[in-house]
mmCIF file of C-alpha atoms in Angstrom:
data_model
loop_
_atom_site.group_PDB
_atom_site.id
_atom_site.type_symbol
_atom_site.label_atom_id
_atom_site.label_comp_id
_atom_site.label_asym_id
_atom_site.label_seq_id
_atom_site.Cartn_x
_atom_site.Cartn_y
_atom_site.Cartn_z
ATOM 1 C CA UNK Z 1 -28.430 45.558 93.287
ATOM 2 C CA UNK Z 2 -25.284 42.906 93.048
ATOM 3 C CA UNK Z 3 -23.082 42.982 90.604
ATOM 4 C CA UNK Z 4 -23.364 40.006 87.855
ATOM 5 C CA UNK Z 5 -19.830 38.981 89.427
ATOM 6 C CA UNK Z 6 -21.262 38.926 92.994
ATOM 7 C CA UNK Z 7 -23.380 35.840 92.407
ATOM 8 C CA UNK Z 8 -22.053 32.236 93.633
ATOM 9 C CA UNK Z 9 -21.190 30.875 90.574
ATOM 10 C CA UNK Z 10 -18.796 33.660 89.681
ATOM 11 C CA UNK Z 11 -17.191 34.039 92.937
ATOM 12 C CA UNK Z 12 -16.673 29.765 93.617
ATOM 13 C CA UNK Z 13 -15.032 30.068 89.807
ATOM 14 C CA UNK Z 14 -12.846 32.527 91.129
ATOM 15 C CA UNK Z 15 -12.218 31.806 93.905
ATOM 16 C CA UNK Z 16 -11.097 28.003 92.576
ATOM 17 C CA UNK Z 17 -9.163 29.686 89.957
ATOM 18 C CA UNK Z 18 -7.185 32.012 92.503
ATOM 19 C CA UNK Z 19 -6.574 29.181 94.594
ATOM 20 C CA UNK Z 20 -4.916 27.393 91.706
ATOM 21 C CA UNK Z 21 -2.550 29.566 90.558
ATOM 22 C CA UNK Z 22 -1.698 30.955 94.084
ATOM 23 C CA UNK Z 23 -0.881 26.681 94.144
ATOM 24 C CA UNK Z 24 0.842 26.899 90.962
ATOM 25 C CA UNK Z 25 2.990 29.390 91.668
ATOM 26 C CA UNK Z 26 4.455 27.976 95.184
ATOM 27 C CA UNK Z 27 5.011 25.081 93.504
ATOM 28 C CA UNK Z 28 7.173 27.118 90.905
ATOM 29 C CA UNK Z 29 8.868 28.511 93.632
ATOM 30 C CA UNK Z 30 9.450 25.464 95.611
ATOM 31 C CA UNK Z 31 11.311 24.032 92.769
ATOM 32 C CA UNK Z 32 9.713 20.734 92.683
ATOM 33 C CA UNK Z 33 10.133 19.901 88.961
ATOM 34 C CA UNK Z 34 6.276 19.100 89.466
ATOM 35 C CA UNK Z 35 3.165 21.002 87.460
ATOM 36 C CA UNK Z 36 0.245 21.525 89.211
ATOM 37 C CA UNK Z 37 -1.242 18.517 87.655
ATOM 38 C CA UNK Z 38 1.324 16.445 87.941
ATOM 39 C CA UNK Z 39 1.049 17.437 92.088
ATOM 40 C CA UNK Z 40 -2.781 17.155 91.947
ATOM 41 C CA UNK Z 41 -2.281 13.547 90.657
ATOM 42 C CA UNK Z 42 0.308 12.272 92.926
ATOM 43 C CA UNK Z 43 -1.795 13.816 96.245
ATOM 44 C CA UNK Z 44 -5.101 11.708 94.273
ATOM 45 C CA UNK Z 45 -2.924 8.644 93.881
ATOM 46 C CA UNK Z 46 -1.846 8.972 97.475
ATOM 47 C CA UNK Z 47 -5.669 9.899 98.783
ATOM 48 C CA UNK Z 48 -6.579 6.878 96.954
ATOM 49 C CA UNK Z 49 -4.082 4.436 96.969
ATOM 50 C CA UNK Z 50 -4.466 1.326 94.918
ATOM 51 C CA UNK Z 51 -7.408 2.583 92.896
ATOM 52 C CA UNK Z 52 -7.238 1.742 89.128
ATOM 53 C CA UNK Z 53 -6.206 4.729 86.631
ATOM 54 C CA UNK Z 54 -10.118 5.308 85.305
ATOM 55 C CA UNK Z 55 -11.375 5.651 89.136
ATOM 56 C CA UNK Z 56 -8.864 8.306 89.439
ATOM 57 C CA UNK Z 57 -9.745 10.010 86.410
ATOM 58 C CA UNK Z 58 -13.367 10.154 87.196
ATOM 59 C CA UNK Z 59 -12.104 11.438 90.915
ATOM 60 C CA UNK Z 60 -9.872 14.032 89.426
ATOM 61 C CA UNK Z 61 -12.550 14.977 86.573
ATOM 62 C CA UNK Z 62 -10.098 14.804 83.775
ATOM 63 C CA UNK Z 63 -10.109 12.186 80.769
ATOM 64 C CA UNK Z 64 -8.024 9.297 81.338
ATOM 65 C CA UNK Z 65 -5.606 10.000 78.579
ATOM 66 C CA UNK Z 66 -4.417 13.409 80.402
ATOM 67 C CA UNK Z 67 -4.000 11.204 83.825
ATOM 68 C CA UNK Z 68 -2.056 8.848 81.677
ATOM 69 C CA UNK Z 69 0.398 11.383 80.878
ATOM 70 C CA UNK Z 70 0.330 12.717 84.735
ATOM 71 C CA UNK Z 71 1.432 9.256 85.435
ATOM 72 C CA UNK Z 72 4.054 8.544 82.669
ATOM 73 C CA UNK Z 73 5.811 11.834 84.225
ATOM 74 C CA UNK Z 74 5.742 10.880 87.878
ATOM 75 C CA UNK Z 75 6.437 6.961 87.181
ATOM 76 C CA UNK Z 76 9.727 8.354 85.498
ATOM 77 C CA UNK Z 77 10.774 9.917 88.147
ATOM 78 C CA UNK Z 78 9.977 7.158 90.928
ATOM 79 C CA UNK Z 79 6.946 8.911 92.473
ATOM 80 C CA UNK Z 80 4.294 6.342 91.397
ATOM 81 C CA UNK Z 81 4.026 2.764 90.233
ATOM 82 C CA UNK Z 82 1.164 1.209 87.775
ATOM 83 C CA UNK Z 83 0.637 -3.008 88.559
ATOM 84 C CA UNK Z 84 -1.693 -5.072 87.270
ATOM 85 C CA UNK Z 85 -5.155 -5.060 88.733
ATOM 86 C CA UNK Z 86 -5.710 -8.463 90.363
ATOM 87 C CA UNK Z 87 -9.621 -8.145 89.206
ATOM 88 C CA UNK Z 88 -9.509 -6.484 85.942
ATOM 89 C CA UNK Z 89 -6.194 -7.867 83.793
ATOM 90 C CA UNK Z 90 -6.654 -4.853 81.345
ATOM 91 C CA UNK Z 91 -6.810 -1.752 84.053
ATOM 92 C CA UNK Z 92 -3.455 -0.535 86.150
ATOM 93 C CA UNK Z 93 -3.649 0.064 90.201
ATOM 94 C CA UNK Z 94 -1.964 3.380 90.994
ATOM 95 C CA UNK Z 95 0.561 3.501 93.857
ATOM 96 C CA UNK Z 96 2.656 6.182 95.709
ATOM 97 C CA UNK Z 97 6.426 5.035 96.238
ATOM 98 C CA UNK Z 98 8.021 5.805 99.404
ATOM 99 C CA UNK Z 99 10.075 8.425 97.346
ATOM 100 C CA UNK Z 100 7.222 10.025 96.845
ATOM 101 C CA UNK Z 101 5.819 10.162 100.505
ATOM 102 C CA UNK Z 102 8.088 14.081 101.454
ATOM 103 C CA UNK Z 103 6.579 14.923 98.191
ATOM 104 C CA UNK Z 104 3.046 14.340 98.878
ATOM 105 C CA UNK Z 105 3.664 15.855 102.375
ATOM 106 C CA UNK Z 106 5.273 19.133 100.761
ATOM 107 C CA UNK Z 107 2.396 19.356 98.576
ATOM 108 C CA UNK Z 108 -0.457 18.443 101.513
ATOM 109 C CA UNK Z 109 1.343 21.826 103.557
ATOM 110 C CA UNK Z 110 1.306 23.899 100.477
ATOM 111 C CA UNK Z 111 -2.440 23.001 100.327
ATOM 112 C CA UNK Z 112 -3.491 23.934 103.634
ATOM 113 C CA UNK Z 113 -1.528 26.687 103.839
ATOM 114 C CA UNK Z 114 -3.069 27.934 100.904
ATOM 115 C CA UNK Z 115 -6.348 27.193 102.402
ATOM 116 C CA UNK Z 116 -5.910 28.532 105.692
ATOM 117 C CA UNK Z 117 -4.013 32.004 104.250
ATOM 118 C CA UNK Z 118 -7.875 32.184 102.286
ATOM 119 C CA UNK Z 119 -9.910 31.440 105.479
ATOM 120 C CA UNK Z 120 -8.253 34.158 107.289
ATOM 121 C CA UNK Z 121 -11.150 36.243 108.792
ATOM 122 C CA UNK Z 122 -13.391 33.779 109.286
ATOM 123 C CA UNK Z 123 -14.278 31.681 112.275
ATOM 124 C CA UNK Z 124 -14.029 27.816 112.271
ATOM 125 C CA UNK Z 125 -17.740 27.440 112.352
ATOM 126 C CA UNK Z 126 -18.078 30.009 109.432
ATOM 127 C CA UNK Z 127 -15.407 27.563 107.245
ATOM 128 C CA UNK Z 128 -16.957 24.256 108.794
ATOM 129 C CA UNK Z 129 -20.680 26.012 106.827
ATOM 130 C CA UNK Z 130 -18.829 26.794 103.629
ATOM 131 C CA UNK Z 131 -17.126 23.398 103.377
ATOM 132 C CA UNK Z 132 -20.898 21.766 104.347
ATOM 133 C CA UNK Z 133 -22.494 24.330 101.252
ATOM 134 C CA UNK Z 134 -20.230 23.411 98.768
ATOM 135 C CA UNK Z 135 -20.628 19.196 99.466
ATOM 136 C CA UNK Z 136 -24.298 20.068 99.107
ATOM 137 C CA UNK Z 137 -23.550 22.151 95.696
ATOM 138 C CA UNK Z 138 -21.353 19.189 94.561
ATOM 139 C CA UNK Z 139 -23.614 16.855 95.548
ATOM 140 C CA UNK Z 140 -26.586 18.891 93.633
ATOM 141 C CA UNK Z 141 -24.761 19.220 90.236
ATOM 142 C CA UNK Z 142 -23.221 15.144 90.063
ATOM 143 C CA UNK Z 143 -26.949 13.775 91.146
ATOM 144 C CA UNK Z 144 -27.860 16.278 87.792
ATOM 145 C CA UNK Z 145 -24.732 14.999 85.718
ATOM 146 C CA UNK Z 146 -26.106 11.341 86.343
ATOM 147 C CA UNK Z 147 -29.934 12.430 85.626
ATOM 148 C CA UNK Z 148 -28.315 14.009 82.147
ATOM 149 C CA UNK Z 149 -26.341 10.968 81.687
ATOM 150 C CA UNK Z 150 -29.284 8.284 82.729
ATOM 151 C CA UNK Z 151 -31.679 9.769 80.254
#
């Protein structure tokens, strides 16, 4: 019989958990002045570049005040800019400054390093099948968020 903390659930928690820290930590080391969040939002803001601060929110699944203060941080230090959205006078359009660009590369290696140090032992097919299971978990729980939320 499995142990309770052999079932999926348990093990993708952990498993997003370890990969966090192991994320947090390198960026500690790397000396980047940046939190984890902080890095999560500026590789968003560069992913999506030129979406308004609420689509990133909703991308990121945080509320919008904690991107907020994601954003007041990095537009301090020149690693984002906020301008008025052409099409909605009351929303801000996220963009990456070209300071920012070694940054978001930095963090990008960290990432796949990260990734690929995890992956180690298992073939490219057997990662290509994970990624393809978890888009069909995602994909499973947000069509049941919007059932929750439609009813």
């Amino acid at each position: 019989m499995a142990s309770p903390t052999d079932n999926v659930g348990f093990l993708t928690f952990e498993v997003a958990r370890l990969l966090r820290r192991r994320i947090e930590q390198t960026l500690d080391r790397a000396g980047l002045g940046l939190t984890s969040g902080e890095a999560r939002t500026l590789a968003y803001a560069a992913r999506f570049e030129g979406s308004n601060q609420s689509a990133i929110a909703d991308l990121m699944g945080i509320e919008p005040m904690t991107l907020v203060g994601f954003l007041d941080k990095l537009e301090a230090r020149g690693l984002v800019e906020r301008v008025p959205d052409p099409a909605d006078r009351r929303a801000k359009l996220v963009r990456v400054t070209a300071q920012a660009a070694p940054i978001v590369q930095f963090v990008s290696d960290i990432a796949t390093e990260i990734r690929n140090h995890a992956t180690q032992g298992m073939s490219p097919d057997e990662v290509e099948r994970l990624r393809l299971d978890l888009h069909i978990m995602r994909t499973n729980l947000l069509a049941e968020n919007l059932a929750e939320t439609d009813a």
